[in-house]
Amino acid sequence: MLSDQRHLFAVPSDVAYFNSAYFGPRLRSVTDAGRAAIDLTGAPWTVQASVFFDPVEQLRSTVGALFGDDSEGIALVSSVSYGIAVAAANLTIGKGRTVVILAEQFPSNVYAWRAKIEREGGDIVTVPRSTNGWTEAILDAIDSNTAVVSIPHCHWTDGTLVDLERVGVAARGVGAALVVDASQSFAAVPLDVKSVQPDFVVSVGYKWQLGYYGLGYLWVAEQHRGGVPLEEGWATRKNADDFTALVDYVDQYEPGARRFDVGERSNFVGVAMSNAATRQIAEWGVANVAETLGSTTSDIVRRVAELGWFAVPDDQRSGHLIGIRHPNGLPDGFADRLASAGVSLSVRGDSVRIAPYLHTTDDDIERLIQVLR
C-alpha cells in the first residue's frame, strides 16, 4: 500500500477528482517536464540530433518495463486507433471468419475492424453483457471461425474485468489472434504479456498512465515485429541518427517494434511529459498502485451499498475503476449536485463511473458519498 500522494499532483483542495478514466490527474513533475521541453524547443539552435532519439528510447525502455521488461516490443503511437490499425493491417480475417468484440466497446477498437471487414470480408461478433461477467461470454463466442479477438482488459464504462489469460488460451486454441486495448488498465493493473500471450496490446498514455494526450504505446508480439508499418518514416531506419547521411536511403528498419512508431514520434513535449510520468509510476510500482486503488474502490463500494447503489460482484470488477448503478436511476439534478460539491466523475450510460487515483483522500470520498445520498 502506498501512502497519501496528493502533494505530487496539481489537484486543488476544493476538487474531489474521480475521473482518472477520462484524464489522469496531472503530476507536478509531468508539468515541469513539459515546460522544460517547451523551453528547449523555443531555442532550436540548442536542439541536438540526440534529442530526437535518446528520450524516445528512454520512454521505450520504461514503458517496456511495465509490459514485462520487453522494450523491444514497444512502438510509440499517436492513439489507440493508430495501434488498432497497425494490428488490423498485419492480421488476416477474410470471408467466413469473425472478429469478436464486446458490446459498447470503445469505438477506437471497433472502426478499424469494421473497415477491414468491409474491404476483405468477414463478420463482427458482438458479445453482449452477461450477469456471469465478460469472460464467460467471450469464451462462448470464440469458435473455429474466429480470426481475431479484439477486446479491452476492462470495460471502459464500469471497469468490469476480462480474464485475458483464459481468453488468450481460447483464442490460441482456434488459431485466432488476441488484440487488447489496455487504455483503462495499463499502469494501474499489472499486465503480464508472457502469461497472456497477446498479439498486440495498445494503450493511450494520458489516463492511468499520467502522460501526454497524443502519445500512446503499442506492444507487438515477436512474431509480428517483421510486419508492415502504417508509415514509412525516416526515424525508424538504420542509422537515422546520422543527419549527414539521411539521403543515403536505407530500407532496413531499426530492430524490434520500432518500425511501427508513428511519424514525428520524437514529439519533444509529449515524450518529456510521458517520461516523467512513467518514471514516477515505475518508482511506485504498478502492483503497489493496484493494491492501493483496490483498497480505495472497495471502501467506496462498501459505503455506496449502504445508500442503495450497487456495483458488479467483486470477482467481476477491476480494482481501480468501478461503475455503480442505482435501482431508481440517477438522482434528480445529479449533475448540478456534482458541480456544487466540486466532485468530478463521469456518467457512462446508466453507470456512474468512479475512477480514483493516488491523489484521492478520505475527504474526497466523503464528498462523493454526500453527493450520492
mmCIF file of C-alpha atoms in Angstrom:
data_model
loop_
_atom_site.group_PDB
_atom_site.id
_atom_site.type_symbol
_atom_site.label_atom_id
_atom_site.label_comp_id
_atom_site.label_asym_id
_atom_site.label_seq_id
_atom_site.Cartn_x
_atom_site.Cartn_y
_atom_site.Cartn_z
ATOM 1 C CA MET A 1 0.000 0.000 0.000
ATOM 2 C CA LEU A 2 1.199 3.472 -0.876
ATOM 3 C CA SER A 3 0.824 6.439 1.444
ATOM 4 C CA ASP A 4 -1.050 9.624 0.506
ATOM 5 C CA GLN A 5 0.484 11.052 -2.691
ATOM 6 C CA ARG A 6 -1.750 14.131 -3.050
ATOM 7 C CA HIS A 7 1.199 16.516 -2.743
ATOM 8 C CA LEU A 8 2.626 15.211 -6.029
ATOM 9 C CA PHE A 9 -0.461 16.197 -8.029
ATOM 10 C CA ALA A 10 -1.787 19.556 -9.212
ATOM 11 C CA VAL A 11 -5.305 18.893 -7.912
ATOM 12 C CA PRO A 12 -6.823 21.788 -5.914
ATOM 13 C CA SER A 13 -8.011 21.018 -2.398
ATOM 14 C CA ASP A 14 -11.579 22.019 -3.284
ATOM 15 C CA VAL A 15 -11.822 19.416 -6.083
ATOM 16 C CA ALA A 16 -12.642 15.760 -5.489
ATOM 17 C CA TYR A 17 -11.380 14.266 -8.733
ATOM 18 C CA PHE A 18 -12.719 10.767 -9.504
ATOM 19 C CA ASN A 19 -12.240 10.945 -13.262
ATOM 20 C CA SER A 20 -8.886 9.258 -13.922
ATOM 21 C CA ALA A 21 -10.527 7.101 -16.595
ATOM 22 C CA TYR A 22 -11.183 10.354 -18.501
ATOM 23 C CA PHE A 23 -7.848 12.115 -17.920
ATOM 24 C CA GLY A 24 -5.292 11.098 -15.347
ATOM 25 C CA PRO A 25 -4.570 13.712 -12.670
ATOM 26 C CA ARG A 26 -1.556 15.822 -13.543
ATOM 27 C CA LEU A 27 1.663 15.148 -11.691
ATOM 28 C CA ARG A 28 3.587 18.322 -10.926
ATOM 29 C CA SER A 29 6.737 16.642 -12.253
ATOM 30 C CA VAL A 30 4.990 15.986 -15.572
ATOM 31 C CA THR A 31 4.021 19.655 -15.885
ATOM 32 C CA ASP A 32 7.598 20.675 -15.096
ATOM 33 C CA ALA A 33 8.952 18.288 -17.732
ATOM 34 C CA GLY A 34 6.577 19.670 -20.349
ATOM 35 C CA ARG A 35 7.538 23.256 -19.609
ATOM 36 C CA ALA A 36 11.239 22.405 -19.803
ATOM 37 C CA ALA A 37 10.672 20.773 -23.191
ATOM 38 C CA ILE A 38 8.808 23.845 -24.450
ATOM 39 C CA ASP A 39 11.736 25.985 -23.366
ATOM 40 C CA LEU A 40 14.131 23.643 -25.166
ATOM 41 C CA THR A 41 12.255 23.761 -28.460
ATOM 42 C CA GLY A 42 11.940 27.532 -28.084
ATOM 43 C CA ALA A 43 15.700 27.640 -28.578
ATOM 44 C CA PRO A 44 16.063 25.333 -31.608
ATOM 45 C CA TRP A 45 19.731 26.200 -32.048
ATOM 46 C CA THR A 46 20.349 24.127 -28.906
ATOM 47 C CA VAL A 47 18.455 21.033 -30.109
ATOM 48 C CA GLN A 48 20.980 18.349 -31.000
ATOM 49 C CA ALA A 49 20.304 15.221 -33.067
ATOM 50 C CA SER A 50 20.399 13.113 -29.910
ATOM 51 C CA VAL A 51 17.278 14.888 -28.625
ATOM 52 C CA PHE A 52 15.304 13.213 -31.421
ATOM 53 C CA PHE A 53 16.341 9.758 -30.243
ATOM 54 C CA ASP A 54 17.578 9.437 -26.655
ATOM 55 C CA PRO A 55 14.366 10.487 -24.847
ATOM 56 C CA VAL A 56 12.349 8.229 -27.167
ATOM 57 C CA GLU A 57 14.482 5.239 -26.241
ATOM 58 C CA GLN A 58 14.256 6.143 -22.558
ATOM 59 C CA LEU A 59 10.466 6.105 -22.843
ATOM 60 C CA ARG A 60 10.504 2.854 -24.788
ATOM 61 C CA SER A 61 12.582 1.309 -22.004
ATOM 62 C CA THR A 62 10.392 2.445 -19.092
ATOM 63 C CA VAL A 63 7.164 1.515 -20.882
ATOM 64 C CA GLY A 64 8.679 -1.829 -21.858
ATOM 65 C CA ALA A 65 9.467 -2.497 -18.203
ATOM 66 C CA LEU A 66 5.778 -2.026 -17.383
ATOM 67 C CA PHE A 67 4.944 -4.592 -20.070
ATOM 68 C CA GLY A 68 7.244 -7.177 -18.502
ATOM 69 C CA ASP A 69 10.739 -5.988 -19.403
ATOM 70 C CA ASP A 70 10.203 -6.068 -23.168
ATOM 71 C CA SER A 71 11.296 -2.694 -24.516
ATOM 72 C CA GLU A 72 11.999 -4.201 -27.944
ATOM 73 C CA GLY A 73 8.291 -4.884 -28.308
ATOM 74 C CA ILE A 74 7.243 -1.259 -27.792
ATOM 75 C CA ALA A 75 6.240 1.166 -30.531
ATOM 76 C CA LEU A 76 5.237 4.759 -29.820
ATOM 77 C CA VAL A 77 1.916 5.605 -31.458
ATOM 78 C CA SER A 78 -0.382 8.597 -31.569
ATOM 79 C CA SER A 79 -3.586 6.922 -30.409
ATOM 80 C CA VAL A 80 -5.399 3.659 -29.788
ATOM 81 C CA SER A 81 -6.990 3.866 -33.234
ATOM 82 C CA TYR A 82 -3.485 4.043 -34.735
ATOM 83 C CA GLY A 83 -2.369 0.967 -32.808
ATOM 84 C CA ILE A 84 -5.501 -0.985 -33.705
ATOM 85 C CA ALA A 85 -4.972 -0.015 -37.348
ATOM 86 C CA VAL A 86 -1.450 -1.489 -37.147
ATOM 87 C CA ALA A 87 -2.901 -4.711 -35.767
ATOM 88 C CA ALA A 88 -5.620 -4.847 -38.421
ATOM 89 C CA ALA A 89 -3.084 -4.281 -41.201
ATOM 90 C CA ASN A 90 -0.992 -7.208 -40.005
ATOM 91 C CA LEU A 91 -3.714 -9.768 -39.287
ATOM 92 C CA THR A 92 -5.909 -11.758 -41.664
ATOM 93 C CA ILE A 93 -9.673 -12.144 -41.393
ATOM 94 C CA GLY A 94 -11.403 -12.943 -44.696
ATOM 95 C CA LYS A 95 -14.760 -14.351 -45.719
ATOM 96 C CA GLY A 96 -16.331 -16.722 -43.248
ATOM 97 C CA ARG A 97 -14.093 -15.538 -40.400
ATOM 98 C CA THR A 98 -15.029 -13.301 -37.499
ATOM 99 C CA VAL A 99 -13.729 -10.612 -35.158
ATOM 100 C CA VAL A 100 -15.016 -10.861 -31.588
ATOM 101 C CA ILE A 101 -15.617 -7.568 -29.740
ATOM 102 C CA LEU A 102 -17.651 -6.506 -26.705
ATOM 103 C CA ALA A 103 -20.966 -4.693 -26.626
ATOM 104 C CA GLU A 104 -20.450 -0.962 -26.095
ATOM 105 C CA GLN A 105 -16.715 -1.333 -26.611
ATOM 106 C CA PHE A 106 -14.872 1.958 -27.065
ATOM 107 C CA PRO A 107 -15.069 2.896 -30.784
ATOM 108 C CA SER A 108 -11.298 3.187 -31.307
ATOM 109 C CA ASN A 109 -11.244 -0.610 -31.054
ATOM 110 C CA VAL A 110 -14.180 -1.093 -33.414
ATOM 111 C CA TYR A 111 -13.918 1.058 -36.533
ATOM 112 C CA ALA A 112 -10.682 -0.427 -37.903
ATOM 113 C CA TRP A 113 -12.216 -3.907 -37.809
ATOM 114 C CA ARG A 114 -15.418 -2.741 -39.491
ATOM 115 C CA ALA A 115 -13.382 -1.107 -42.254
ATOM 116 C CA LYS A 116 -11.193 -4.184 -42.741
ATOM 117 C CA ILE A 117 -14.223 -6.461 -42.967
ATOM 118 C CA GLU A 118 -15.859 -4.093 -45.451
ATOM 119 C CA ARG A 119 -12.761 -4.364 -47.660
ATOM 120 C CA GLU A 120 -11.825 -8.004 -47.216
ATOM 121 C CA GLY A 121 -14.883 -9.864 -45.952
ATOM 122 C CA GLY A 122 -15.773 -11.430 -42.640
ATOM 123 C CA ASP A 123 -18.136 -10.552 -39.812
ATOM 124 C CA ILE A 124 -18.177 -8.862 -36.423
ATOM 125 C CA VAL A 125 -19.402 -10.916 -33.467
ATOM 126 C CA THR A 126 -20.520 -8.617 -30.651
ATOM 127 C CA VAL A 127 -20.541 -10.213 -27.213
ATOM 128 C CA PRO A 128 -23.480 -8.980 -25.097
ATOM 129 C CA ARG A 129 -23.239 -8.150 -21.418
ATOM 130 C CA SER A 130 -23.829 -11.120 -19.149
ATOM 131 C CA THR A 131 -24.649 -11.463 -15.473
ATOM 132 C CA ASN A 132 -21.827 -14.016 -15.359
ATOM 133 C CA GLY A 133 -19.281 -11.419 -16.467
ATOM 134 C CA TRP A 134 -17.487 -10.747 -19.716
ATOM 135 C CA THR A 135 -15.022 -13.626 -19.648
ATOM 136 C CA GLU A 136 -17.505 -16.495 -19.884
ATOM 137 C CA ALA A 137 -19.465 -14.662 -22.572
ATOM 138 C CA ILE A 138 -16.309 -14.108 -24.639
ATOM 139 C CA LEU A 139 -15.297 -17.748 -24.303
ATOM 140 C CA ASP A 140 -18.749 -18.777 -25.533
ATOM 141 C CA ALA A 141 -18.331 -16.537 -28.604
ATOM 142 C CA ILE A 142 -14.956 -17.953 -29.694
ATOM 143 C CA ASP A 143 -15.226 -20.779 -32.203
ATOM 144 C CA SER A 144 -13.484 -22.253 -35.234
ATOM 145 C CA ASN A 145 -14.487 -19.234 -37.340
ATOM 146 C CA THR A 146 -12.833 -16.714 -35.020
ATOM 147 C CA ALA A 147 -9.881 -14.921 -36.608
ATOM 148 C CA VAL A 148 -9.361 -12.105 -34.098
ATOM 149 C CA VAL A 149 -10.493 -11.378 -30.560
ATOM 150 C CA SER A 150 -10.122 -7.618 -30.030
ATOM 151 C CA ILE A 151 -11.164 -6.608 -26.533
ATOM 152 C CA PRO A 152 -10.265 -4.388 -23.572
ATOM 153 C CA HIS A 153 -8.696 -5.573 -20.330
ATOM 154 C CA CYS A 154 -11.623 -3.976 -18.524
ATOM 155 C CA HIS A 155 -14.727 -2.305 -19.909
ATOM 156 C CA TRP A 156 -14.411 1.462 -20.121
ATOM 157 C CA THR A 157 -17.920 2.187 -18.812
ATOM 158 C CA ASP A 158 -17.746 0.415 -15.463
ATOM 159 C CA GLY A 159 -14.426 -1.394 -15.016
ATOM 160 C CA THR A 160 -15.829 -4.906 -15.435
ATOM 161 C CA LEU A 161 -12.825 -7.163 -15.896
ATOM 162 C CA VAL A 162 -11.818 -9.643 -18.600
ATOM 163 C CA ASP A 163 -9.609 -12.615 -17.718
ATOM 164 C CA LEU A 164 -7.118 -12.149 -20.539
ATOM 165 C CA GLU A 165 -5.184 -15.320 -19.758
ATOM 166 C CA ARG A 166 -8.260 -17.524 -20.217
ATOM 167 C CA VAL A 167 -9.302 -15.644 -23.341
ATOM 168 C CA GLY A 168 -5.768 -15.942 -24.720
ATOM 169 C CA VAL A 169 -5.792 -19.715 -24.245
ATOM 170 C CA ALA A 170 -9.158 -19.987 -26.010
ATOM 171 C CA ALA A 171 -8.066 -17.752 -28.887
ATOM 172 C CA ARG A 172 -4.849 -19.675 -29.481
ATOM 173 C CA GLY A 173 -6.838 -22.896 -29.342
ATOM 174 C CA VAL A 174 -8.682 -21.949 -32.536
ATOM 175 C CA GLY A 175 -5.756 -20.154 -34.183
ATOM 176 C CA ALA A 176 -7.140 -16.671 -33.508
ATOM 177 C CA ALA A 177 -5.152 -13.537 -32.699
ATOM 178 C CA LEU A 178 -5.703 -11.627 -29.454
ATOM 179 C CA VAL A 179 -5.645 -7.815 -29.582
ATOM 180 C CA VAL A 180 -6.040 -5.868 -26.336
ATOM 181 C CA ASP A 181 -6.967 -2.231 -25.725
ATOM 182 C CA ALA A 182 -5.435 -1.675 -22.289
ATOM 183 C CA SER A 183 -6.144 2.059 -22.076
ATOM 184 C CA GLN A 184 -8.309 1.690 -18.975
ATOM 185 C CA SER A 185 -5.907 -0.589 -17.129
ATOM 186 C CA PHE A 186 -2.303 -0.213 -18.291
ATOM 187 C CA ALA A 187 -0.058 1.127 -15.497
ATOM 188 C CA ALA A 188 -2.864 0.733 -12.940
ATOM 189 C CA VAL A 189 -3.202 -3.057 -13.160
ATOM 190 C CA PRO A 190 -0.318 -5.482 -13.761
ATOM 191 C CA LEU A 191 -0.322 -6.928 -17.278
ATOM 192 C CA ASP A 192 1.892 -9.954 -17.868
ATOM 193 C CA VAL A 193 2.244 -10.358 -21.628
ATOM 194 C CA LYS A 194 4.228 -13.554 -21.102
ATOM 195 C CA SER A 195 1.196 -15.186 -19.484
ATOM 196 C CA VAL A 196 -1.498 -13.619 -21.660
ATOM 197 C CA GLN A 197 0.458 -14.049 -24.928
ATOM 198 C CA PRO A 198 -1.470 -11.412 -26.903
ATOM 199 C CA ASP A 199 -0.557 -10.481 -30.453
ATOM 200 C CA PHE A 200 -0.932 -6.723 -29.964
ATOM 201 C CA VAL A 201 -1.627 -4.535 -26.925
ATOM 202 C CA VAL A 202 -2.286 -0.818 -27.276
ATOM 203 C CA SER A 203 -2.866 1.895 -24.704
ATOM 204 C CA VAL A 204 -3.239 5.628 -24.560
ATOM 205 C CA GLY A 205 -0.681 7.458 -22.459
ATOM 206 C CA TYR A 206 -2.807 10.041 -20.651
ATOM 207 C CA LYS A 207 -5.251 8.198 -18.395
ATOM 208 C CA TRP A 208 -3.870 5.851 -15.742
ATOM 209 C CA GLN A 209 -0.512 6.352 -17.462
ATOM 210 C CA LEU A 210 -0.454 10.051 -16.387
ATOM 211 C CA GLY A 211 1.311 11.232 -19.538
ATOM 212 C CA TYR A 212 0.637 13.240 -22.667
ATOM 213 C CA TYR A 213 -2.551 13.301 -24.734
ATOM 214 C CA GLY A 214 -1.498 12.334 -28.263
ATOM 215 C CA LEU A 215 1.177 9.788 -27.371
ATOM 216 C CA GLY A 216 0.374 6.144 -26.687
ATOM 217 C CA TYR A 217 2.024 2.759 -26.577
ATOM 218 C CA LEU A 218 1.779 -0.340 -28.744
ATOM 219 C CA TRP A 219 3.243 -3.666 -27.675
ATOM 220 C CA VAL A 220 3.827 -6.090 -30.546
ATOM 221 C CA ALA A 221 4.415 -9.819 -30.111
ATOM 222 C CA GLU A 222 7.701 -11.056 -31.507
ATOM 223 C CA GLN A 223 6.106 -12.961 -34.386
ATOM 224 C CA HIS A 224 4.632 -9.712 -35.749
ATOM 225 C CA ARG A 225 7.677 -7.454 -35.433
ATOM 226 C CA GLY A 226 8.628 -8.029 -39.048
ATOM 227 C CA GLY A 227 5.226 -6.784 -40.200
ATOM 228 C CA VAL A 228 4.100 -3.840 -42.291
ATOM 229 C CA PRO A 229 4.006 -0.377 -40.647
ATOM 230 C CA LEU A 230 1.344 2.199 -41.457
ATOM 231 C CA GLU A 231 4.013 4.782 -42.296
ATOM 232 C CA GLU A 232 7.459 4.668 -43.867
ATOM 233 C CA GLY A 233 9.206 7.095 -41.572
ATOM 234 C CA TRP A 234 12.805 8.207 -41.656
ATOM 235 C CA ALA A 235 13.493 7.956 -37.920
ATOM 236 C CA THR A 236 12.760 4.229 -37.788
ATOM 237 C CA ARG A 237 15.547 3.363 -40.261
ATOM 238 C CA LYS A 238 19.019 2.137 -39.521
ATOM 239 C CA ASN A 239 21.494 4.939 -38.766
ATOM 240 C CA ALA A 240 18.771 7.613 -38.860
ATOM 241 C CA ASP A 241 20.629 9.479 -36.127
ATOM 242 C CA ASP A 242 23.323 10.425 -38.656
ATOM 243 C CA PHE A 243 21.751 13.565 -40.099
ATOM 244 C CA THR A 244 24.562 13.938 -42.623
ATOM 245 C CA ALA A 245 23.553 10.689 -44.335
ATOM 246 C CA LEU A 246 19.749 10.847 -44.414
ATOM 247 C CA VAL A 247 19.662 10.927 -48.211
ATOM 248 C CA ASP A 248 21.701 7.733 -48.340
ATOM 249 C CA TYR A 249 18.362 5.959 -48.270
ATOM 250 C CA VAL A 250 18.183 2.793 -46.180
ATOM 251 C CA ASP A 251 15.429 0.185 -46.412
ATOM 252 C CA GLN A 252 16.428 -1.603 -43.210
ATOM 253 C CA TYR A 253 14.445 -0.728 -40.080
ATOM 254 C CA GLU A 254 15.737 -0.389 -36.560
ATOM 255 C CA PRO A 255 15.142 -3.627 -34.594
ATOM 256 C CA GLY A 256 12.133 -4.697 -32.571
ATOM 257 C CA ALA A 257 8.809 -2.931 -32.979
ATOM 258 C CA ARG A 258 10.357 0.446 -33.873
ATOM 259 C CA ARG A 259 9.154 0.195 -37.479
ATOM 260 C CA PHE A 260 5.629 0.761 -36.160
ATOM 261 C CA ASP A 261 6.489 4.075 -34.461
ATOM 262 C CA VAL A 262 4.291 6.961 -35.542
ATOM 263 C CA GLY A 263 5.829 9.755 -37.590
ATOM 264 C CA GLU A 264 7.290 12.605 -35.522
ATOM 265 C CA ARG A 265 7.479 10.227 -32.583
ATOM 266 C CA SER A 266 10.152 12.485 -31.072
ATOM 267 C CA ASN A 267 7.339 14.867 -30.018
ATOM 268 C CA PHE A 268 9.635 16.649 -27.599
ATOM 269 C CA VAL A 269 6.997 17.906 -25.181
ATOM 270 C CA GLY A 270 4.923 14.722 -25.204
ATOM 271 C CA VAL A 271 7.887 12.403 -24.767
ATOM 272 C CA ALA A 272 9.297 14.506 -21.926
ATOM 273 C CA MET A 273 5.973 14.508 -20.079
ATOM 274 C CA SER A 274 5.418 10.794 -20.624
ATOM 275 C CA ASN A 275 8.952 10.003 -19.492
ATOM 276 C CA ALA A 276 8.335 11.856 -16.231
ATOM 277 C CA ALA A 277 5.032 10.042 -15.756
ATOM 278 C CA THR A 278 6.338 6.542 -16.397
ATOM 279 C CA ARG A 279 9.369 7.108 -14.184
ATOM 280 C CA GLN A 280 7.074 8.019 -11.297
ATOM 281 C CA ILE A 281 4.825 5.009 -11.926
ATOM 282 C CA ALA A 282 7.880 2.753 -12.008
ATOM 283 C CA GLU A 283 9.023 4.237 -8.688
ATOM 284 C CA TRP A 284 5.653 3.463 -7.107
ATOM 285 C CA GLY A 285 5.375 0.046 -8.755
ATOM 286 C CA VAL A 286 2.245 -0.980 -10.663
ATOM 287 C CA ALA A 287 1.435 -3.710 -8.139
ATOM 288 C CA ASN A 288 1.502 -1.127 -5.339
ATOM 289 C CA VAL A 289 -0.670 1.256 -7.353
ATOM 290 C CA ALA A 290 -3.164 -1.548 -7.982
ATOM 291 C CA GLU A 291 -3.258 -2.586 -4.317
ATOM 292 C CA THR A 292 -3.797 0.979 -3.130
ATOM 293 C CA LEU A 293 -6.541 1.730 -5.643
ATOM 294 C CA GLY A 294 -8.190 -1.607 -4.885
ATOM 295 C CA SER A 295 -8.451 -0.631 -1.232
ATOM 296 C CA THR A 296 -9.934 2.745 -2.190
ATOM 297 C CA THR A 297 -12.588 1.331 -4.513
ATOM 298 C CA SER A 298 -13.517 -1.431 -2.053
ATOM 299 C CA ASP A 299 -14.181 1.225 0.574
ATOM 300 C CA ILE A 300 -16.298 3.207 -1.883
ATOM 301 C CA VAL A 301 -18.310 0.138 -2.940
ATOM 302 C CA ARG A 302 -18.992 -0.721 0.701
ATOM 303 C CA ARG A 303 -20.150 2.786 1.555
ATOM 304 C CA VAL A 304 -22.347 3.353 -1.502
ATOM 305 C CA ALA A 305 -24.024 -0.022 -0.945
ATOM 306 C CA GLU A 306 -25.396 1.404 2.305
ATOM 307 C CA LEU A 307 -27.108 4.062 0.166
ATOM 308 C CA GLY A 308 -28.701 1.586 -2.243
ATOM 309 C CA TRP A 309 -26.092 1.784 -5.025
ATOM 310 C CA PHE A 310 -24.562 -1.405 -6.375
ATOM 311 C CA ALA A 311 -21.526 -2.452 -8.395
ATOM 312 C CA VAL A 312 -20.796 -5.700 -10.197
ATOM 313 C CA PRO A 313 -19.598 -8.561 -7.956
ATOM 314 C CA ASP A 314 -16.041 -8.329 -6.672
ATOM 315 C CA ASP A 315 -14.840 -11.211 -8.841
ATOM 316 C CA GLN A 316 -16.014 -9.410 -11.996
ATOM 317 C CA ARG A 317 -14.666 -5.913 -11.396
ATOM 318 C CA SER A 318 -11.250 -4.361 -11.628
ATOM 319 C CA GLY A 319 -9.735 -2.870 -8.515
ATOM 320 C CA HIS A 320 -9.067 0.618 -9.835
ATOM 321 C CA LEU A 321 -12.192 1.536 -11.816
ATOM 322 C CA ILE A 322 -15.790 0.930 -10.808
ATOM 323 C CA GLY A 323 -19.226 1.693 -12.131
ATOM 324 C CA ILE A 324 -22.138 1.953 -9.734
ATOM 325 C CA ARG A 325 -25.826 1.913 -10.527
ATOM 326 C CA HIS A 326 -28.988 2.626 -8.570
ATOM 327 C CA PRO A 327 -32.285 0.730 -8.989
ATOM 328 C CA ASN A 328 -34.081 4.073 -9.331
ATOM 329 C CA GLY A 329 -31.591 5.552 -11.791
ATOM 330 C CA LEU A 330 -29.663 8.767 -11.286
ATOM 331 C CA PRO A 331 -30.963 11.221 -8.660
ATOM 332 C CA ASP A 332 -32.678 14.366 -9.891
ATOM 333 C CA GLY A 333 -30.257 17.207 -10.505
ATOM 334 C CA PHE A 334 -27.293 14.856 -10.228
ATOM 335 C CA ALA A 335 -25.003 16.911 -12.477
ATOM 336 C CA ASP A 336 -25.758 20.098 -10.524
ATOM 337 C CA ARG A 337 -25.083 18.337 -7.232
ATOM 338 C CA LEU A 338 -21.723 17.124 -8.510
ATOM 339 C CA ALA A 339 -20.732 20.591 -9.676
ATOM 340 C CA SER A 340 -21.757 22.343 -6.459
ATOM 341 C CA ALA A 341 -19.822 19.808 -4.374
ATOM 342 C CA GLY A 342 -16.709 20.043 -6.542
ATOM 343 C CA VAL A 343 -16.889 16.336 -7.390
ATOM 344 C CA SER A 344 -15.653 15.325 -10.849
ATOM 345 C CA LEU A 345 -16.612 11.952 -12.324
ATOM 346 C CA SER A 346 -18.244 10.579 -15.468
ATOM 347 C CA VAL A 347 -21.603 9.031 -16.241
ATOM 348 C CA ARG A 348 -21.426 6.335 -18.902
ATOM 349 C CA GLY A 349 -24.847 5.007 -19.877
ATOM 350 C CA ASP A 350 -26.663 4.161 -16.638
ATOM 351 C CA SER A 351 -23.393 3.768 -14.750
ATOM 352 C CA VAL A 352 -21.735 6.342 -12.514
ATOM 353 C CA ARG A 353 -18.063 5.747 -13.272
ATOM 354 C CA ILE A 354 -15.746 6.298 -10.321
ATOM 355 C CA ALA A 355 -12.032 6.377 -11.096
ATOM 356 C CA PRO A 356 -9.849 7.429 -8.153
ATOM 357 C CA TYR A 357 -6.076 7.599 -8.113
ATOM 358 C CA LEU A 358 -3.263 8.115 -5.636
ATOM 359 C CA HIS A 359 -4.294 11.728 -5.049
ATOM 360 C CA THR A 360 -7.656 10.602 -3.638
ATOM 361 C CA THR A 361 -8.159 11.396 0.052
ATOM 362 C CA ASP A 362 -10.690 10.379 2.698
ATOM 363 C CA ASP A 363 -12.192 13.864 2.384
ATOM 364 C CA ASP A 364 -12.691 13.312 -1.357
ATOM 365 C CA ILE A 365 -14.524 10.066 -0.653
ATOM 366 C CA GLU A 366 -16.718 11.726 1.965
ATOM 367 C CA ARG A 367 -17.716 14.446 -0.508
ATOM 368 C CA LEU A 368 -18.562 11.783 -3.085
ATOM 369 C CA ILE A 369 -20.732 9.915 -0.595
ATOM 370 C CA GLN A 370 -22.632 13.075 0.279
ATOM 371 C CA VAL A 371 -23.479 13.648 -3.394
ATOM 372 C CA LEU A 372 -24.721 10.060 -3.746
ATOM 373 C CA ARG A 373 -27.070 10.246 -0.757
#
